[in-house]
Short mmCIF file of C-alpha atoms and ligand atoms in Angstrom, two decimals:
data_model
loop_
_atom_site.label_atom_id
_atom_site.label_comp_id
_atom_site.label_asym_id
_atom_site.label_seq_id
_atom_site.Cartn_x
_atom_site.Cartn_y
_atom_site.Cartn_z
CA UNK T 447 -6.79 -16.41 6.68
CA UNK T 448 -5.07 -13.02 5.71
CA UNK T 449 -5.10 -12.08 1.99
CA UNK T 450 -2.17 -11.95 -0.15
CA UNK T 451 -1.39 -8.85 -2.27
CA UNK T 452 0.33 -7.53 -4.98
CA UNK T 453 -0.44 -4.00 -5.25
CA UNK T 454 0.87 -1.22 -8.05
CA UNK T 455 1.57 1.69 -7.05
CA UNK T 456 1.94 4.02 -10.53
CA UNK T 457 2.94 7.35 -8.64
CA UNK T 458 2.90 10.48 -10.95
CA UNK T 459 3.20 8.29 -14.31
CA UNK T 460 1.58 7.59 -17.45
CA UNK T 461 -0.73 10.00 -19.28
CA UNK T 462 -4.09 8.53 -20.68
CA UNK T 463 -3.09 6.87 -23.48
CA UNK T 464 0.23 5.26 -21.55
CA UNK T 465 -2.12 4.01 -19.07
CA UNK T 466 -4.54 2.38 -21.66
CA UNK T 467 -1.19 1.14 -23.05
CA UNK T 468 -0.28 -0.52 -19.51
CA UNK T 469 -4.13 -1.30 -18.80
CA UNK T 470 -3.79 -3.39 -22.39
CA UNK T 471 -1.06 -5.26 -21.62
CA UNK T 472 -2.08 -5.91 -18.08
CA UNK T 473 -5.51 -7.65 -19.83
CA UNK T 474 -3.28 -9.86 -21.89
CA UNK T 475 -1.28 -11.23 -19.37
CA UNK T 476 -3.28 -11.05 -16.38
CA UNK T 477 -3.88 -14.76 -15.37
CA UNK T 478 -5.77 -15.66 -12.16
CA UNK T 479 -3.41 -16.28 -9.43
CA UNK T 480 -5.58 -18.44 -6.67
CA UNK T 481 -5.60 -16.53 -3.78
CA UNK T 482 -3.90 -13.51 -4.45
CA UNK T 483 -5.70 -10.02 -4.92
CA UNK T 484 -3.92 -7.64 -7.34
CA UNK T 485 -4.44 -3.87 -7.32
CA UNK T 486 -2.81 -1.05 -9.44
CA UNK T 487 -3.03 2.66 -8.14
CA UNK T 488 -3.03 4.77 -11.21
CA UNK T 489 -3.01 9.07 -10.72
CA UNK T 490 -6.97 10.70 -9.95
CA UNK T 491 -6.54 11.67 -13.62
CA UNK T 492 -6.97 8.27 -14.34
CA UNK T 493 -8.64 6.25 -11.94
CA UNK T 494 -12.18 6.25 -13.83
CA UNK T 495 -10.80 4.49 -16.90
CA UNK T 496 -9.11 2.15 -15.04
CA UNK T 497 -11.81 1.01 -13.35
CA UNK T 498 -13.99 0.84 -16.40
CA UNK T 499 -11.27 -0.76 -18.33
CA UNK T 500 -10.12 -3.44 -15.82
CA UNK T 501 -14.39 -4.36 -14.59
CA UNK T 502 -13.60 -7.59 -16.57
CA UNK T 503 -10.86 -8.30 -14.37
CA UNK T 504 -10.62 -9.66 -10.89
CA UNK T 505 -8.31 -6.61 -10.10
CA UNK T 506 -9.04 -4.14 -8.04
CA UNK T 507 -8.02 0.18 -8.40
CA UNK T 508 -6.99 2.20 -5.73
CA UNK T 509 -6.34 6.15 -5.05
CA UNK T 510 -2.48 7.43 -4.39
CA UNK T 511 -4.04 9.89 -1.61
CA UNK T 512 -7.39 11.61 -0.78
CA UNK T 513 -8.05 14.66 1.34
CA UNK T 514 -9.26 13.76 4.99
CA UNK T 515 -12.16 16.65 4.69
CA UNK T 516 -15.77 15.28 2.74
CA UNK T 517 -16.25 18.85 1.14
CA UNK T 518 -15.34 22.25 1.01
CA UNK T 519 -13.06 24.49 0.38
CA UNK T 520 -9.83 22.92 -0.54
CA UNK T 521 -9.29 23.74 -3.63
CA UNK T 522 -6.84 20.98 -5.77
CA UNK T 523 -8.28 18.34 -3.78
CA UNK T 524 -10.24 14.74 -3.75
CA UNK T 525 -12.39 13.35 -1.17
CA UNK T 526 -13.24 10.30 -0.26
CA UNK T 527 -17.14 10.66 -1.64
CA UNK T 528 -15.31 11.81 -5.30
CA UNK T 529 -13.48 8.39 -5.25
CA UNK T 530 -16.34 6.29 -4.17
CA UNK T 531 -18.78 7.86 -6.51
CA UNK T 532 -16.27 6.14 -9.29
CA UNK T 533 -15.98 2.99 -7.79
CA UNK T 534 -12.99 3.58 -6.25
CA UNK T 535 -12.61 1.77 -2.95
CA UNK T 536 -9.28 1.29 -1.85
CA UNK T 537 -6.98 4.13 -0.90
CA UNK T 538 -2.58 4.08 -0.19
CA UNK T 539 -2.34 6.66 2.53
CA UNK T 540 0.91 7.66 4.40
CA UNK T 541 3.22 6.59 1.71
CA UNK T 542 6.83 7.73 2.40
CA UNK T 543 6.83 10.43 -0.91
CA UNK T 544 3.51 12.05 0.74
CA UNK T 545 5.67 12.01 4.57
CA UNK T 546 8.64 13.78 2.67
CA UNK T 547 7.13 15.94 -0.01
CA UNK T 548 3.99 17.21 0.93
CA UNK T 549 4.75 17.10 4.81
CA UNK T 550 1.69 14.82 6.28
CA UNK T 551 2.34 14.33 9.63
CA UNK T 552 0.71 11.02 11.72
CA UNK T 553 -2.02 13.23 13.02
CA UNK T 554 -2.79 14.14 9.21
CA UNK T 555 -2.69 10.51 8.34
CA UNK T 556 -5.03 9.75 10.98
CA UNK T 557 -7.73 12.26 9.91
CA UNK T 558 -7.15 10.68 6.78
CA UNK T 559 -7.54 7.61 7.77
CA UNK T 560 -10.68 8.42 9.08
CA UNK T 561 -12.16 9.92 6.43
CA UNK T 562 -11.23 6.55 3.99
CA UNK T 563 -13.20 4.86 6.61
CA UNK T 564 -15.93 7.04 6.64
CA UNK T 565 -16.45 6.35 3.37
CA UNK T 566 -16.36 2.41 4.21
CA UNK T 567 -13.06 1.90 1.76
CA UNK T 568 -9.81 0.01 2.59
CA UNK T 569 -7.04 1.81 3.82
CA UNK T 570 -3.60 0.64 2.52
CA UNK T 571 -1.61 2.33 5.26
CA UNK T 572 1.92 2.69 4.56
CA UNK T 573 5.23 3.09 7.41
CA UNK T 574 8.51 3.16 7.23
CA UNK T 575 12.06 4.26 8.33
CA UNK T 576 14.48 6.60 6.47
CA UNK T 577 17.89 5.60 6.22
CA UNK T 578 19.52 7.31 9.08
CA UNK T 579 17.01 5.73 11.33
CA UNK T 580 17.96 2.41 10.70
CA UNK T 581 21.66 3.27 10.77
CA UNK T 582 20.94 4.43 14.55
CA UNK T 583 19.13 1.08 15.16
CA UNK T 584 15.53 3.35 15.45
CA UNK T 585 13.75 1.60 12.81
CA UNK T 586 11.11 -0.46 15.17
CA UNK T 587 10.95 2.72 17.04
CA UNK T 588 9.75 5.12 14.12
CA UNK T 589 7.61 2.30 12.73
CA UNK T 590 5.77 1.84 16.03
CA UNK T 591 5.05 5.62 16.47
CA UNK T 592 3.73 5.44 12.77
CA UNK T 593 1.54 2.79 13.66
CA UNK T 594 0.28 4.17 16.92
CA UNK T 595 -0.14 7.73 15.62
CA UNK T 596 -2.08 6.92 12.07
CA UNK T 597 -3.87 3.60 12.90
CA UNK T 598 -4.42 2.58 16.15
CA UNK T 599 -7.43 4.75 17.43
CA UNK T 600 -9.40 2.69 14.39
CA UNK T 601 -11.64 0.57 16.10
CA UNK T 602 -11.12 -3.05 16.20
CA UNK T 603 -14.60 -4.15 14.02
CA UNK T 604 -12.71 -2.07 11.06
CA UNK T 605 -9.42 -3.65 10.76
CA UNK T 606 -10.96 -5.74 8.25
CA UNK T 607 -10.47 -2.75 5.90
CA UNK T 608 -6.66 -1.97 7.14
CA UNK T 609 -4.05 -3.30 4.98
CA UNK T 610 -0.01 -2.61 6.10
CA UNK T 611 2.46 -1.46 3.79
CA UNK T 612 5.91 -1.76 5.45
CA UNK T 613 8.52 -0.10 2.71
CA UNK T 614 11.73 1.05 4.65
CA UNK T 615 12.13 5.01 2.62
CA UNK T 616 16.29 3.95 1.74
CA UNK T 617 14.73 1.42 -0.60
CA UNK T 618 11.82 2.89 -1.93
CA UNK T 619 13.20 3.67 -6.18
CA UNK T 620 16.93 3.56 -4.81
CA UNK T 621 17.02 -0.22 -6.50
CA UNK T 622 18.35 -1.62 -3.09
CA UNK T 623 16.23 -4.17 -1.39
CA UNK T 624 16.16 -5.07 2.73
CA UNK T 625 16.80 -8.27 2.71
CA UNK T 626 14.05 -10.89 3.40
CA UNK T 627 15.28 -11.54 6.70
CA UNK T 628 15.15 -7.46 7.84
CA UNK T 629 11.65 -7.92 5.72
CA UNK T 630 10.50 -10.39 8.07
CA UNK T 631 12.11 -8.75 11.32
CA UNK T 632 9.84 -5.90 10.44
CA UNK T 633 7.24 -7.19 9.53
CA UNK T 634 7.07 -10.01 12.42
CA UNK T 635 7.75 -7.15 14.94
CA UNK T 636 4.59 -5.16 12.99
CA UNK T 637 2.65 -8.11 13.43
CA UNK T 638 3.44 -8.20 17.50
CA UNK T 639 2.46 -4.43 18.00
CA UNK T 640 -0.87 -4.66 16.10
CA UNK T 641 -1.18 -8.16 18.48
CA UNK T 642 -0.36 -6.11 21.32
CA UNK T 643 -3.23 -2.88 20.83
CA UNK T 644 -5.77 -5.46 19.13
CA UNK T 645 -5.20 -9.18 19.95
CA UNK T 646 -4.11 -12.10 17.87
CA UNK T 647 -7.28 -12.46 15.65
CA UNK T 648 -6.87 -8.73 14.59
CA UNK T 649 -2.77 -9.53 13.84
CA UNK T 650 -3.16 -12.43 12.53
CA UNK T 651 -5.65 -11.47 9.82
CA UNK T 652 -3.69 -8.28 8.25
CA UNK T 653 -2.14 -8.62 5.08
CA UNK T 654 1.22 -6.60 6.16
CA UNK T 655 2.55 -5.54 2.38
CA UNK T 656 6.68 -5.41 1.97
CA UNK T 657 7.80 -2.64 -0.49
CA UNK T 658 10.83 -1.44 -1.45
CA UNK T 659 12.78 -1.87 -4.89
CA UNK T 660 10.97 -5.32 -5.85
CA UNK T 661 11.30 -6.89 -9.26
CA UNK T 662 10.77 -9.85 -10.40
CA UNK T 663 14.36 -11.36 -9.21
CA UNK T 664 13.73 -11.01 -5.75
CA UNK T 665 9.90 -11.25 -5.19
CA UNK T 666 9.71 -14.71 -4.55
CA UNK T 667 12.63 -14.99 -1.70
CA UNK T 668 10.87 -11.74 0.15
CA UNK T 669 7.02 -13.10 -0.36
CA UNK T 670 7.98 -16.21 0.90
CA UNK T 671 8.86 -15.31 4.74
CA UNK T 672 6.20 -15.95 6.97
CA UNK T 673 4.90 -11.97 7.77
CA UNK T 674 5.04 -10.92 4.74
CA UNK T 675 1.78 -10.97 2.98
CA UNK T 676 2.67 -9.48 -0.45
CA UNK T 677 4.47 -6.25 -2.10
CA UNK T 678 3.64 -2.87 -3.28
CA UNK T 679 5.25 -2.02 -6.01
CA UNK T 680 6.55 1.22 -7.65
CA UNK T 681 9.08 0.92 -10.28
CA UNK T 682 8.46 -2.38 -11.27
CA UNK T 683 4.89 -1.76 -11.40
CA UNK T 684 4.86 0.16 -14.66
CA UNK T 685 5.68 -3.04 -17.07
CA UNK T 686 2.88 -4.94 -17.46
CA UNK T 687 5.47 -7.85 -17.65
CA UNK T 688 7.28 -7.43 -14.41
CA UNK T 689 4.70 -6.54 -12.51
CA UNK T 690 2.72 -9.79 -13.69
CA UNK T 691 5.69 -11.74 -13.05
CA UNK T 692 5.53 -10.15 -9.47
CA UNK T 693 2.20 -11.83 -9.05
CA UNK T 694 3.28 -15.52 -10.27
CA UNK T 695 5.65 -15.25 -7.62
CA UNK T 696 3.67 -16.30 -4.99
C1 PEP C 1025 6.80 2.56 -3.65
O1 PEP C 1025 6.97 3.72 -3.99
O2 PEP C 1025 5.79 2.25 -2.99
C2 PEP C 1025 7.81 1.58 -4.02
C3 PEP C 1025 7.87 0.47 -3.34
O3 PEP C 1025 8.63 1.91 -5.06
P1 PEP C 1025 9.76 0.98 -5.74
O4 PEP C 1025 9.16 -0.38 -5.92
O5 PEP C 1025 10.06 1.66 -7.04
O6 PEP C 1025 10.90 0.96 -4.79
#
């Protein structure tokens, strides 16, 4: 039985004191939600307090990135070790901003991949078309290449620490959803090419994430096709209200 997820994804927001704001409210309005694992991915800066602050909680914190070396020379960087040593066990790699902005290419991904493994953490591994891809009917295409590029050389006995994030780049902040069907298409066809590299047991046990511009309005219409195992949210992520709301959805 795959787990269901709601993950938060807090990007390059909230200073200290915003985040103990958001951790606060997050405490009072946290209820358990039988079955469903909830994670929020604050910035490094931030990641130790979080953890201390939510222990009480059933929730779980995760890294926006990490660097794919253990040590060295790199300066501005975080490894894998840095984040463990806080607790910190559960990385987002390959999300669509880090593709774009900072230019990491599959092969990066996969080193980085690696090195969250390493380090025995869970990899929330994110893919994705742009825009113009889907317009020219390439989406399953680019996704697949994603896939087999940045995740399939891990071996099968560590899938159980490989969690999908599907989040098509056109709705990633742009407030525009795919629909749940094109969700499900996705993440159905996702489901099919892990089946095909891995087996059935492998598919059918990954928690395949759908992000993408979801709020409270529309969570419960996308979580509730078949292949999709839960969201990670950006935007919505950042009120304590919404993002529990997200949650009760399921
Ligand atoms: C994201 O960046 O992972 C994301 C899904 O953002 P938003 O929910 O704001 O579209």
């Amino acid at each position: 039985m795959r787990d269901k997820i709601v993950a938060g994804n807090w990007k390059m927001n909230n200073d200290l004191a915003q985040t103990e704001d958001l951790l606060s409210n997050i405490k009072k309005l946290y209820k358990e939600k039988e079955g469903v694992r909830v994670i929020v991915a604050p910035s490094f800066t931030n990641l130790h307090h979080a953890f201390e602050s939510l222990r009480e909680l059933p929730v779980d914190v995760a890294a926006q990135n990490m660097n794919e070396n253990s040590d060295g020379a790199y300066t501005g960087e975080v490894s894998g070790q840095m984040l463990t040593s806080i607790g910190i066990k559960t990385v987002i790699l390959g999300h669509s901003e880090r593709r774009a902005i900072y230019k990491e290419t599959d092969e990066l991904l996969a080193k980085k991949v690696n090195a969250a493994l390493e380090n025995d953490m869970e990899v929330i591994f994110c893919c994705g078309e742009e825009l113009g891809e889907r317009k020219t009917e390439k989406h399953f295409e680019v996704v697949k290449r994603q896939l087999e590029k940045g995740l399939f050389h891990v071996p099968e006995a560590n899938w159980n620490k490989v969690v999908i994030a599907y989040e098509p780049v056109w709705a990633i902040g742009t407030g525009e959803t795919a629909s749940p069907e094109q969700a499900q298409e996705m993440h159905a066809f996702i489901r099919k090419t892990v089946a095909e590299k891995y087996g059935n047991e492998v598919a059918n046990d990954v928690a395949i994430l759908y992000g993408g511009s979801v709020k409270p309005g529309n969570a419960q219409e996308i979580f509730a096709k078949e292949d999709v195992d839960g969201g990670l949210i950006g935007g919505a992520s950042l009120k304590a209200e919404d993002f529990m709301a997200i949650v009760e959805a399921f």
